[in-house]
XYZ file of C-alpha atoms in Angstrom:
704
model
C -0.536 -36.994 38.023
C -0.712 -39.441 35.133
C -2.479 -38.631 31.891
C -5.188 -41.272 32.452
C -5.855 -40.009 36.006
C -6.260 -36.461 34.676
C -8.736 -37.658 32.058
C -10.731 -39.567 34.680
C -11.011 -36.486 36.904
C -12.216 -34.382 33.984
C -14.811 -36.986 33.110
C -16.096 -37.133 36.655
C -16.338 -33.327 36.764
C -18.427 -33.190 33.618
C -20.532 -36.103 34.830
C -24.048 -36.257 33.482
C -23.804 -32.809 31.908
C -22.091 -34.118 28.778
C -25.299 -34.383 26.755
C -26.284 -30.830 27.667
C -22.948 -29.451 26.507
C -22.956 -31.462 23.304
C -26.301 -29.788 22.538
C -24.914 -26.386 23.502
C -22.020 -26.614 21.081
C -23.465 -28.480 18.165
C -27.042 -27.227 18.264
C -30.075 -29.517 18.489
C -30.245 -30.159 14.749
C -26.622 -31.218 14.278
C -25.145 -34.659 14.678
C -21.772 -33.852 16.132
C -19.092 -31.367 16.984
C -18.357 -29.730 13.648
C -16.288 -26.562 13.430
C -16.561 -25.350 9.859
C -13.281 -23.457 10.107
C -10.488 -23.932 12.666
C -11.595 -22.249 15.900
C -13.840 -19.700 14.154
C -17.245 -21.313 14.599
C -16.571 -22.124 18.235
C -15.283 -18.699 19.180
C -17.653 -16.604 17.089
C -20.929 -18.358 16.380
C -21.443 -19.712 19.872
C -20.257 -16.730 21.872
C -23.819 -15.436 22.409
C -24.960 -18.746 23.866
C -21.950 -18.712 26.170
C -22.701 -15.171 27.331
C -26.227 -16.228 28.276
C -24.873 -19.200 30.260
C -22.017 -17.607 32.167
C -22.771 -19.692 35.244
C -21.887 -22.735 33.151
C -18.551 -21.360 31.921
C -16.431 -23.467 34.265
C -18.190 -26.608 33.099
C -17.635 -25.534 29.509
C -13.908 -25.322 30.187
C -13.922 -28.790 31.715
C -15.866 -30.163 28.779
C -13.411 -28.645 26.310
C -10.528 -30.105 28.285
C -12.266 -33.466 28.193
C -12.455 -33.320 24.404
C -8.790 -32.370 24.219
C -7.733 -35.078 26.646
C -9.763 -37.652 24.765
C -8.124 -36.596 21.548
C -4.685 -37.206 23.011
C -5.665 -40.467 24.698
C -7.309 -41.890 21.571
C -5.097 -40.238 18.990
C -4.894 -42.053 15.637
C -1.185 -42.389 16.373
C -2.064 -44.784 19.201
C -3.037 -48.390 18.639
C -6.589 -48.249 20.021
C -7.861 -45.326 17.942
C -10.429 -47.171 15.828
C -11.830 -49.120 18.763
C -12.287 -45.967 20.831
C -13.890 -44.126 17.932
C -16.557 -46.825 17.831
C -17.089 -46.778 21.603
C -17.139 -42.983 22.019
C -18.273 -41.558 18.667
C -19.403 -38.246 20.150
C -15.798 -37.427 21.048
C -14.498 -37.883 17.511
C -16.818 -35.752 15.379
C -14.314 -32.906 15.413
C -11.671 -33.254 12.696
C -8.608 -32.878 14.892
C -6.211 -34.139 12.230
C -5.718 -30.569 11.032
C -6.039 -28.718 14.318
C -3.954 -28.312 17.428
C -5.743 -28.956 20.694
C -3.424 -26.554 22.463
C -4.477 -23.745 20.143
C -8.098 -24.663 20.750
C -7.621 -23.966 24.456
C -5.785 -20.718 23.676
C -8.746 -19.472 21.659
C -11.135 -20.581 24.384
C -9.093 -18.540 26.852
C -9.387 -15.541 24.525
C -13.117 -16.052 24.408
C -13.459 -16.208 28.185
C -11.293 -13.120 28.741
C -13.386 -11.100 26.320
C -11.012 -10.875 23.339
C -13.908 -11.480 20.960
C -16.011 -8.844 22.666
C -13.321 -6.191 22.299
C -12.488 -7.123 18.699
C -10.134 -4.190 18.324
C -9.629 -3.605 14.615
C -6.034 -3.059 13.441
C -5.015 -0.211 11.087
C -6.247 -0.778 7.537
C -3.112 0.581 5.790
C -2.450 -1.512 2.709
C -6.005 -2.895 2.645
C -7.960 -0.335 0.586
C -10.997 -2.571 0.044
C -11.422 -3.797 3.632
C -13.954 -1.145 4.675
C -16.183 -1.656 1.652
C -16.016 -5.447 2.043
C -17.119 -5.233 5.698
C -19.998 -2.992 4.654
C -20.977 -5.511 1.969
C -20.793 -8.393 4.460
C -23.105 -6.584 6.894
C -25.787 -6.440 4.240
C -25.147 -9.671 2.337
C -23.700 -12.312 4.668
C -26.984 -14.241 4.618
C -26.988 -14.357 0.791
C -24.952 -17.577 0.826
C -24.961 -20.223 3.560
C -21.225 -20.681 3.088
C -20.508 -17.554 5.165
C -22.233 -19.040 8.223
C -20.386 -22.305 7.604
C -17.154 -20.343 7.929
C -18.300 -18.860 11.243
C -19.867 -15.556 10.162
C -22.701 -14.681 12.574
C -23.540 -11.055 11.804
C -20.977 -9.509 14.159
C -18.257 -7.170 12.924
C -15.657 -9.428 14.479
C -16.868 -12.457 12.520
C -16.850 -10.404 9.305
C -13.299 -9.326 10.033
C -12.078 -12.841 10.784
C -13.630 -14.155 7.573
C -12.291 -11.289 5.432
C -8.772 -11.636 6.844
C -8.360 -15.397 7.185
C -10.643 -17.009 4.612
C -10.455 -14.255 2.029
C -7.695 -11.668 1.982
C -9.274 -8.232 2.069
C -8.446 -7.172 5.639
C -5.495 -7.374 8.039
C -5.599 -10.127 10.630
C -6.741 -9.333 14.148
C -3.718 -9.091 16.419
C -5.033 -11.666 18.893
C -5.555 -14.125 16.029
C -2.120 -13.735 14.439
C -0.300 -15.842 17.043
C -2.897 -18.610 16.729
C -2.565 -18.784 12.957
C 1.235 -18.676 13.145
C 1.228 -21.563 15.613
C -1.138 -23.504 13.367
C 1.278 -23.056 10.462
C 4.119 -24.343 12.648
C 2.290 -27.643 13.081
C 2.258 -28.358 9.352
C 4.943 -30.264 7.460
C 8.420 -28.796 7.300
C 10.353 -28.438 4.047
C 13.608 -30.383 4.054
C 16.185 -29.858 1.326
C 16.635 -32.675 -1.177
C 19.947 -33.892 -2.591
C 18.622 -36.662 -4.840
C 16.658 -36.201 -8.063
C 15.118 -39.684 -8.210
C 11.490 -38.771 -7.500
C 11.643 -35.751 -9.828
C 13.050 -37.906 -12.634
C 10.261 -40.450 -12.092
C 7.535 -37.837 -12.367
C 9.026 -36.142 -15.446
C 10.299 -39.160 -17.409
C 6.781 -40.292 -18.332
C 6.166 -37.236 -20.509
C 7.769 -36.583 -23.906
C 7.110 -32.843 -23.491
C 9.582 -32.781 -20.601
C 12.449 -34.516 -22.431
C 14.499 -31.389 -23.184
C 14.059 -30.099 -19.629
C 14.971 -33.507 -18.177
C 18.216 -33.554 -20.157
C 19.128 -30.096 -18.863
C 18.331 -31.043 -15.262
C 20.411 -34.244 -15.531
C 23.379 -32.396 -17.074
C 23.323 -29.879 -14.236
C 22.466 -32.264 -11.378
C 25.907 -32.158 -9.767
C 26.226 -28.346 -9.526
C 22.608 -28.107 -8.332
C 23.215 -30.539 -5.446
C 26.464 -28.761 -4.530
C 24.569 -25.464 -4.554
C 21.746 -26.554 -2.222
C 24.304 -27.977 0.225
C 26.339 -24.778 0.060
C 23.270 -22.580 0.624
C 22.130 -24.733 3.566
C 25.572 -24.263 5.135
C 25.398 -20.463 4.720
C 21.837 -19.732 5.770
C 19.266 -21.474 7.942
C 16.898 -23.473 5.732
C 15.210 -25.199 8.683
C 11.706 -24.352 9.943
C 10.330 -23.621 6.486
C 6.816 -24.859 5.793
C 6.534 -27.381 2.979
C 4.121 -25.968 0.415
C 1.898 -27.619 -2.159
C 3.052 -26.081 -5.432
C 1.417 -26.459 -8.833
C 3.590 -25.825 -11.901
C 1.432 -25.469 -15.032
C 3.311 -24.978 -18.315
C 0.695 -23.570 -20.666
C 3.277 -23.196 -23.446
C 3.679 -27.009 -23.591
C -0.036 -27.819 -23.846
C -1.389 -28.972 -27.204
C -4.043 -26.265 -26.974
C -1.366 -23.545 -27.080
C -0.341 -24.574 -30.614
C 3.269 -23.484 -29.949
C 4.994 -26.880 -30.434
C 7.903 -25.627 -28.325
C 8.720 -29.083 -26.945
C 8.666 -30.604 -30.444
C 11.024 -27.936 -31.841
C 13.400 -27.819 -28.860
C 15.892 -30.176 -30.529
C 15.848 -28.444 -33.925
C 16.853 -24.850 -33.254
C 13.576 -23.662 -31.717
C 13.406 -21.042 -28.934
C 14.681 -22.416 -25.631
C 14.648 -19.437 -23.258
C 11.347 -20.360 -21.608
C 12.290 -24.049 -21.273
C 15.591 -23.061 -19.636
C 13.730 -20.969 -17.075
C 11.072 -23.621 -16.381
C 13.740 -26.342 -15.967
C 15.633 -24.253 -13.439
C 12.506 -23.224 -11.535
C 11.231 -26.814 -11.215
C 14.679 -27.915 -10.006
C 14.795 -25.084 -7.467
C 11.344 -25.808 -6.002
C 12.143 -29.512 -5.784
C 15.539 -29.119 -4.074
C 14.072 -26.645 -1.577
C 11.849 -29.485 -0.364
C 8.376 -28.500 -1.535
C 5.631 -30.767 -2.919
C 5.694 -30.024 -6.652
C 3.049 -31.190 -9.133
C 3.742 -30.490 -12.810
C 1.001 -30.077 -15.401
C 1.429 -29.679 -19.164
C -2.095 -30.477 -20.372
C -5.626 -29.335 -19.653
C -6.523 -32.860 -18.549
C -3.777 -32.819 -15.889
C -4.787 -29.353 -14.745
C -8.411 -30.445 -14.333
C -7.376 -33.577 -12.455
C -5.274 -31.590 -9.969
C -7.936 -28.911 -9.439
C -11.034 -31.133 -9.668
C -11.944 -30.634 -5.989
C -12.620 -26.922 -6.514
C -13.696 -26.781 -10.165
C -17.423 -27.111 -9.504
C -17.509 -24.696 -6.580
C -20.169 -22.063 -7.356
C -20.251 -20.875 -3.758
C -19.227 -17.346 -2.820
C -16.623 -18.831 -0.454
C -13.508 -20.946 -1.038
C -13.833 -24.724 -0.780
C -13.405 -25.862 2.810
C -10.735 -28.215 4.062
C -7.103 -28.570 3.032
C -6.100 -26.426 0.091
C -5.443 -28.263 -3.155
C -2.478 -25.948 -3.828
C -0.839 -23.062 -1.987
C 1.371 -21.623 -4.728
C 0.953 -21.741 -8.507
C 3.728 -21.105 -11.045
C 2.228 -20.569 -14.478
C 2.760 -18.703 -17.763
C 0.464 -16.276 -19.588
C -1.018 -19.001 -21.812
C -1.576 -21.201 -18.775
C -3.212 -18.299 -16.942
C -6.034 -18.189 -19.487
C -6.447 -21.966 -19.248
C -6.416 -21.878 -15.445
C -9.084 -19.177 -15.227
C -11.363 -21.015 -17.655
C -10.866 -24.343 -15.846
C -11.668 -22.985 -12.381
C -14.605 -20.779 -13.306
C -15.927 -18.789 -10.302
C -13.317 -20.373 -7.977
C -10.620 -18.438 -9.877
C -10.930 -15.460 -7.507
C -9.860 -17.579 -4.532
C -6.595 -18.597 -6.240
C -5.475 -15.303 -7.807
C -3.236 -14.387 -4.883
C -1.351 -17.714 -5.171
C -0.293 -17.119 -8.784
C 3.299 -16.484 -9.882
C 3.375 -15.804 -13.618
C 6.551 -16.447 -15.628
C 6.652 -13.485 -17.986
C 9.880 -12.922 -19.962
C 9.358 -9.293 -20.949
C 7.389 -8.185 -17.891
C 3.964 -6.611 -17.341
C 3.856 -3.005 -16.189
C 1.081 -1.821 -13.822
C -0.748 0.258 -16.396
C -1.208 -2.818 -18.607
C -2.068 -5.109 -15.683
C -4.922 -2.925 -14.353
C -7.843 -3.787 -16.659
C -9.868 -0.580 -16.293
C -6.823 1.696 -16.472
C -5.395 -0.145 -19.508
C -8.720 0.270 -21.289
C -8.867 3.973 -20.416
C -5.391 4.380 -21.943
C -6.382 2.502 -25.110
C -3.929 -0.373 -24.607
C -4.951 -3.250 -26.852
C -2.423 -5.857 -25.719
C -3.784 -9.421 -25.490
C -1.350 -10.164 -22.645
C -2.371 -7.757 -19.872
C -5.475 -6.807 -17.835
C -5.085 -9.554 -15.206
C -5.536 -7.298 -12.147
C -2.855 -9.160 -10.205
C -0.323 -7.547 -7.915
C 2.386 -6.599 -10.479
C 4.979 -8.357 -8.314
C 3.233 -11.651 -9.115
C 4.770 -11.456 -12.610
C 8.202 -13.145 -12.628
C 10.750 -12.038 -15.232
C 13.884 -13.497 -16.884
C 16.005 -10.426 -16.074
C 15.576 -7.668 -13.446
C 14.386 -5.148 -16.021
C 10.944 -4.325 -14.576
C 11.163 -3.557 -10.832
C 7.360 -3.548 -10.596
C 7.627 -7.295 -11.269
C 9.736 -9.912 -9.441
C 12.989 -11.142 -10.970
C 13.025 -14.944 -10.808
C 15.719 -15.492 -13.470
C 17.440 -18.692 -14.595
C 20.861 -20.360 -14.345
C 23.703 -19.915 -16.820
C 24.794 -23.467 -17.556
C 28.431 -24.482 -17.290
C 28.596 -27.249 -19.910
C 31.987 -28.665 -18.955
C 32.526 -31.918 -17.077
C 35.113 -32.408 -14.318
C 37.832 -33.433 -16.784
C 37.119 -30.402 -18.996
C 37.320 -28.052 -16.015
C 40.775 -29.358 -15.077
C 42.079 -28.473 -18.543
C 40.029 -25.347 -19.232
C 42.769 -22.968 -18.115
C 45.190 -24.605 -20.547
C 43.189 -23.212 -23.473
C 44.976 -20.216 -24.967
C 42.987 -17.156 -26.016
C 43.156 -16.557 -29.747
C 42.857 -13.173 -31.412
C 39.306 -13.902 -32.493
C 35.729 -12.787 -31.987
C 32.481 -14.769 -32.055
C 29.317 -13.136 -33.375
C 26.081 -13.517 -31.382
C 23.572 -14.505 -34.078
C 22.638 -18.040 -35.127
C 20.234 -16.878 -37.865
C 21.570 -15.451 -41.142
C 19.010 -12.632 -41.165
C 20.395 -11.209 -37.890
C 23.564 -10.274 -39.825
C 21.725 -8.126 -42.365
C 23.163 -4.573 -42.797
C 25.968 -5.227 -40.292
C 28.918 -5.578 -42.705
C 30.493 -2.146 -42.011
C 30.437 -2.824 -38.289
C 31.892 -6.324 -38.733
C 34.560 -4.998 -41.120
C 35.890 -2.785 -38.300
C 36.098 -5.793 -35.967
C 37.734 -7.885 -38.714
C 40.454 -5.224 -38.920
C 41.492 -6.176 -35.381
C 40.780 -9.935 -35.179
C 39.248 -12.979 -36.835
C 35.445 -13.153 -36.968
C 33.706 -16.482 -36.204
C 30.027 -17.433 -36.307
C 27.614 -20.235 -35.348
C 24.928 -19.741 -38.007
C 22.695 -22.747 -38.699
C 20.963 -23.603 -41.966
C 22.093 -23.331 -45.562
C 21.404 -19.613 -46.036
C 24.380 -17.372 -45.321
C 23.873 -14.522 -47.795
C 24.386 -11.866 -45.118
C 27.623 -13.335 -43.759
C 30.793 -11.550 -44.953
C 33.171 -13.890 -46.785
C 35.829 -13.665 -44.046
C 33.553 -15.188 -41.365
C 34.529 -18.681 -40.156
C 31.154 -20.331 -39.575
C 31.050 -23.340 -37.210
C 27.335 -24.035 -37.630
C 25.273 -25.049 -34.602
C 27.515 -26.371 -31.811
C 26.772 -28.470 -28.748
C 26.880 -26.621 -25.444
C 30.247 -28.186 -24.599
C 31.839 -27.305 -27.958
C 30.461 -23.764 -27.782
C 31.996 -23.340 -24.338
C 35.424 -24.411 -25.614
C 35.086 -21.977 -28.534
C 34.202 -19.152 -26.123
C 37.222 -20.032 -23.958
C 39.581 -19.369 -26.871
C 37.692 -16.214 -27.943
C 38.377 -12.657 -26.758
C 35.232 -10.864 -27.911
C 31.534 -11.772 -28.148
C 29.880 -9.503 -30.710
C 26.273 -8.300 -30.398
C 24.323 -7.525 -33.598
C 21.414 -5.624 -31.902
C 19.142 -8.704 -31.952
C 18.041 -10.962 -30.222
C 17.178 -8.884 -27.167
C 18.103 -9.904 -23.624
C 19.162 -13.496 -24.264
C 21.280 -15.743 -22.025
C 24.175 -16.105 -24.522
C 26.067 -12.903 -23.530
C 26.117 -14.104 -19.910
C 27.581 -17.447 -21.041
C 30.260 -15.592 -23.015
C 31.153 -13.318 -20.073
C 31.262 -16.375 -17.778
C 33.898 -17.827 -20.126
C 36.097 -14.724 -20.072
C 34.935 -12.945 -23.241
C 34.237 -9.243 -23.411
C 30.773 -8.473 -24.815
C 30.321 -5.731 -27.414
C 26.782 -4.552 -26.608
C 25.037 -2.409 -29.282
C 23.586 0.827 -27.891
C 20.083 1.940 -28.955
C 19.596 5.650 -29.544
C 16.720 6.354 -29.393
C 15.835 3.457 -27.071
C 13.696 0.674 -28.538
C 10.152 0.175 -27.237
C 6.625 -0.639 -28.382
C 6.404 2.932 -29.689
C 9.068 2.437 -32.365
C 9.823 -1.305 -32.678
C 7.441 -3.926 -34.083
C 8.913 -6.683 -31.917
C 7.583 -5.003 -28.747
C 4.176 -4.001 -30.101
C 1.366 -5.709 -28.209
C 3.591 -6.580 -25.250
C 2.271 -5.244 -21.907
C 5.152 -2.863 -21.312
C 6.368 0.584 -22.370
C 9.869 -0.326 -21.222
C 12.649 1.270 -23.262
C 15.727 -0.804 -24.119
C 18.845 1.351 -24.211
C 20.916 -1.533 -25.622
C 20.666 -5.113 -26.858
C 21.276 -6.350 -23.319
C 20.286 -3.772 -20.659
C 21.096 -6.119 -17.760
C 24.688 -6.533 -18.966
C 24.924 -2.772 -19.524
C 23.592 -1.732 -16.090
C 24.555 -4.527 -13.689
C 27.836 -5.842 -15.168
C 29.473 -3.087 -17.229
C 33.168 -2.664 -18.036
C 35.574 -4.373 -18.408
C 33.222 -7.264 -19.257
C 30.593 -5.272 -21.179
C 31.229 -2.448 -23.632
C 28.037 -0.684 -24.725
C 28.738 1.161 -27.983
C 27.015 2.878 -30.887
C 27.820 0.378 -33.641
C 27.201 3.061 -36.288
C 30.036 5.145 -34.829
C 33.347 3.634 -36.093
C 35.475 5.655 -33.669
C 33.466 4.408 -30.665
C 33.683 0.791 -31.841
C 37.450 1.039 -32.450
C 38.032 2.669 -29.065
C 36.254 -0.219 -27.332
C 38.205 -2.807 -29.359
C 41.553 -1.256 -28.431
C 40.615 -1.182 -24.745
C 39.463 -4.813 -24.804
C 42.627 -6.032 -26.530
C 44.879 -4.113 -24.135
C 43.791 -6.025 -21.017
C 43.197 -9.533 -19.710
C 39.528 -10.081 -18.862
C 38.715 -12.726 -16.254
C 35.592 -14.920 -16.424
C 32.669 -13.460 -14.470
C 29.197 -14.795 -13.673
C 26.861 -12.794 -11.397
C 25.809 -14.827 -8.353
C 22.114 -14.443 -9.259
C 22.648 -16.554 -12.406
C 24.307 -19.438 -10.552
C 22.427 -22.435 -9.117
C 22.996 -21.204 -5.579
C 21.920 -17.668 -6.428
C 18.628 -18.887 -7.892
C 17.988 -21.177 -4.912
C 18.582 -18.279 -2.520
C 16.351 -15.873 -4.441
C 13.401 -18.220 -5.025
C 13.505 -19.434 -1.425
C 13.328 -15.821 -0.222
C 10.309 -15.174 -2.457
C 8.492 -18.314 -1.261
C 9.151 -17.509 2.394
C 8.619 -13.737 2.310
C 6.311 -12.752 -0.552
C 2.648 -13.068 0.440
C -0.056 -11.617 -1.795
C -2.856 -13.459 0.018
C -2.741 -11.480 3.250
C -2.365 -7.852 2.245
C 0.830 -5.873 2.275
C 3.260 -8.042 4.253
C 6.305 -5.928 5.078
C 9.082 -7.365 2.954
C 11.663 -6.192 2.075
C 12.150 -4.703 5.570
C 11.397 -0.998 5.841
C 14.984 -0.366 6.955
C 16.014 -0.744 3.290
C 13.826 2.193 2.134
C 15.635 5.205 0.643
C 13.282 7.940 -0.586
C 14.316 9.884 -3.702
C 12.531 12.748 -5.480
C 12.531 12.484 -9.276
C 12.602 15.354 -11.733
C 9.474 15.985 -13.855
C 9.310 13.422 -16.672
C 11.507 10.959 -14.788
C 10.304 7.540 -13.575
C 11.166 6.008 -10.211
C 12.961 3.224 -12.054
C 15.269 5.842 -13.605
C 15.932 7.923 -10.497
C 16.703 4.865 -8.337
C 18.956 3.370 -11.019
C 20.932 6.623 -11.277
C 21.692 6.309 -7.547
C 22.831 2.660 -7.948
C 19.612 1.614 -6.221
C 16.480 -0.198 -7.389
C 12.842 0.899 -7.167
C 10.938 -1.214 -4.605
C 7.152 -1.169 -5.200
C 6.427 -2.802 -1.815
C 7.402 0.495 -0.158
C 4.972 2.722 -2.075
C 2.264 2.294 0.586
C 4.539 3.972 3.150
C 4.877 7.095 1.009
C 1.144 7.281 0.394
C -0.698 8.472 3.479
C -3.227 11.350 3.157
C -6.531 10.086 1.757
C -7.696 13.625 0.877
C -5.175 13.725 -1.957
C -5.953 10.349 -3.555
C -5.669 9.890 -7.326
C -5.746 6.708 -9.411
C -2.778 6.911 -11.774
C 0.554 5.165 -12.336
C 2.514 8.401 -11.758
C 1.542 8.923 -8.110
C 2.511 9.392 -5.331
C 4.108 12.550 -6.694
C 4.675 16.247 -5.947
C 3.319 19.074 -8.086
C 5.698 22.060 -8.160
C 3.077 24.323 -9.740
C 0.314 23.531 -7.222
C 2.704 22.995 -4.293
C 1.018 19.831 -3.071
C 1.295 16.057 -3.115
C -0.850 13.702 -5.162
C -1.349 10.267 -3.602
C -2.416 6.870 -4.916
C -5.968 5.555 -4.398
C -5.500 2.194 -6.150
C -2.784 -0.192 -4.960
C -2.589 -1.982 -8.322
C -1.413 1.274 -9.933
C 1.670 1.783 -7.774
C 4.316 1.922 -10.496
C 8.092 2.231 -10.709
C 7.735 2.727 -14.471
C 5.275 5.648 -14.556
C 6.449 9.191 -15.361
C 4.681 12.549 -15.793
C 5.932 15.702 -17.472
C 4.719 18.056 -14.718
C 4.897 15.860 -11.608
C 7.931 14.879 -9.560
C 7.638 11.244 -8.507
C 8.254 10.438 -4.842
C 10.238 7.219 -5.196
C 10.836 4.263 -2.857
C 14.345 3.020 -3.643
C 16.372 0.302 -1.919
C 19.874 -1.112 -2.028
C 20.638 -4.613 -3.304
C 23.152 -7.359 -2.683
C 26.010 -7.398 -5.180
C 25.151 -10.056 -7.733
C 21.634 -10.536 -6.303
C 19.510 -7.588 -7.451
C 16.220 -9.097 -6.226
C 17.308 -8.979 -2.571
C 18.251 -6.024 -0.397
C 21.259 -6.236 1.908
C 19.003 -6.867 4.942
C 16.482 -9.094 3.148
C 17.700 -12.449 4.458
């Protein structure tokens, strides 16, 4: 039977009843078929009317089919769409551009088979506020008309659908999950990009982006090779293209930082490196990326939702689905959005170099502990904070790429460069060298000492140092290729330079800190939202790379320094760069986060539970420590599975845990306080550890 014949039969079946059914579904005071939210209003608000008119159910089905058939016959993709809209306006009130007619019929079938009536609620594990939110909705759903517009009608089922699909307090109903998944499948697919033209066009108009543009252009070739290589290794098809906002608060005039202005004159570049690489990654993965570096741009992008004083999110297509931002930008974003802020919190991904631990993130808990940091108290899921290095497992490690500055011609001749018996000191500022002469004298006894100190002041440099001044990336790479040892001076902490040196075949002498440095004993860390203890200048190199590339030594112990020097000089050390700091490694990691991390719909199970390895810590030991000792990493996503008996709930960053003295378990009552970092002198932490891919700490072996 042809499509047009089918439509004709449906029309004849509905006959003169069309007006009656239009009234049934839209109500006498409405002008057309308007479903405030996909499928919700139809299946929830009108179910009582349908129950009263069960003898008309078959006609209802025919009428719905007629609407669907009309949609297909007069689709905007066909030539006669506008003409038919004018002739049959009542059939085009429904905004089908964002809905699938097939799904509409599926939901109708659910309605007719009683799925709504059963409304079986799923387990609430991982949704601690769901019960209280449903209770609130029962009493307050009439307080704002927006709830009814989203399909809330006073039934528990309508509350649950709203709280799971519009807001994110409850798990989705099982019979709705398939519908929503199918809806997502209809949206645009992300296709990898291998040309930078459109990104260059959008960035070239802004002076603030000049340094980042230069980095992206220098690295364009390896980036394109990397996305092609990743696409060949893993399936990058069937990914949904997301609307992503990138707001760089550090580049706004209001921040007062002047980072962009100082980027070409020795200013700090770590954040710009990370932002450049993140923007490139999002773009090549095929997402719609909008970049903002001013309050005016931010307001323009978010203008649709800025004035929303309603208790509900703005209806219609979302302005953005994912937001990468920094701490400065976070303050600007919250102020710009006003009350709408709460509807966008779950979309945030905050670039945060040093990390934010749970006890600083939880506003009430931080206040109770007397933490006065200006950077914390955001009440986000701690995994929404994205770090430079994988030093805070409560956060997510997003990283950056170690740049290879050499061109194709350089690479062909790089192996011809002969290693000289020389070292290069990591410290471009004269003051970093203060009080380090005895340590450098020991090194000078074994090899030449070179430096790259900028400026005219060199009072702390020993006379034997050969200073090259500030070098271009290419010249620095050639210098590293003829150098055997890269020498740490204890500061700066956790920079990218040691990774560049190791990637060029140098050994790195990494100063050990005993006692470890933290906000308790080091001014640099005071005010930062972390109690993390650094055991060396570069903990990542110490823990995840190690010998023969990294030698962590007490620089005040001459025998230890000399022992390391003799070992380094007695062997040939090959260049090494961990996969996670390559272009491909970053593409793989960020893609996994975009596809798998979801803070808007409760505790989505990723990494897979098969990766969980439970370890019991000793009193005073954190989960971060006990997992690391087992060559594992603490995985905060798994805490909910170790946290089951509500009678033992306690709100603290050191639970779940076991008390030896009381012989019982203490469990967590507040999800935001699950913490890999917490430790207690009398409690033994019950720790969720996982394995990780070699060279890709952020991902477990079964994560892809």
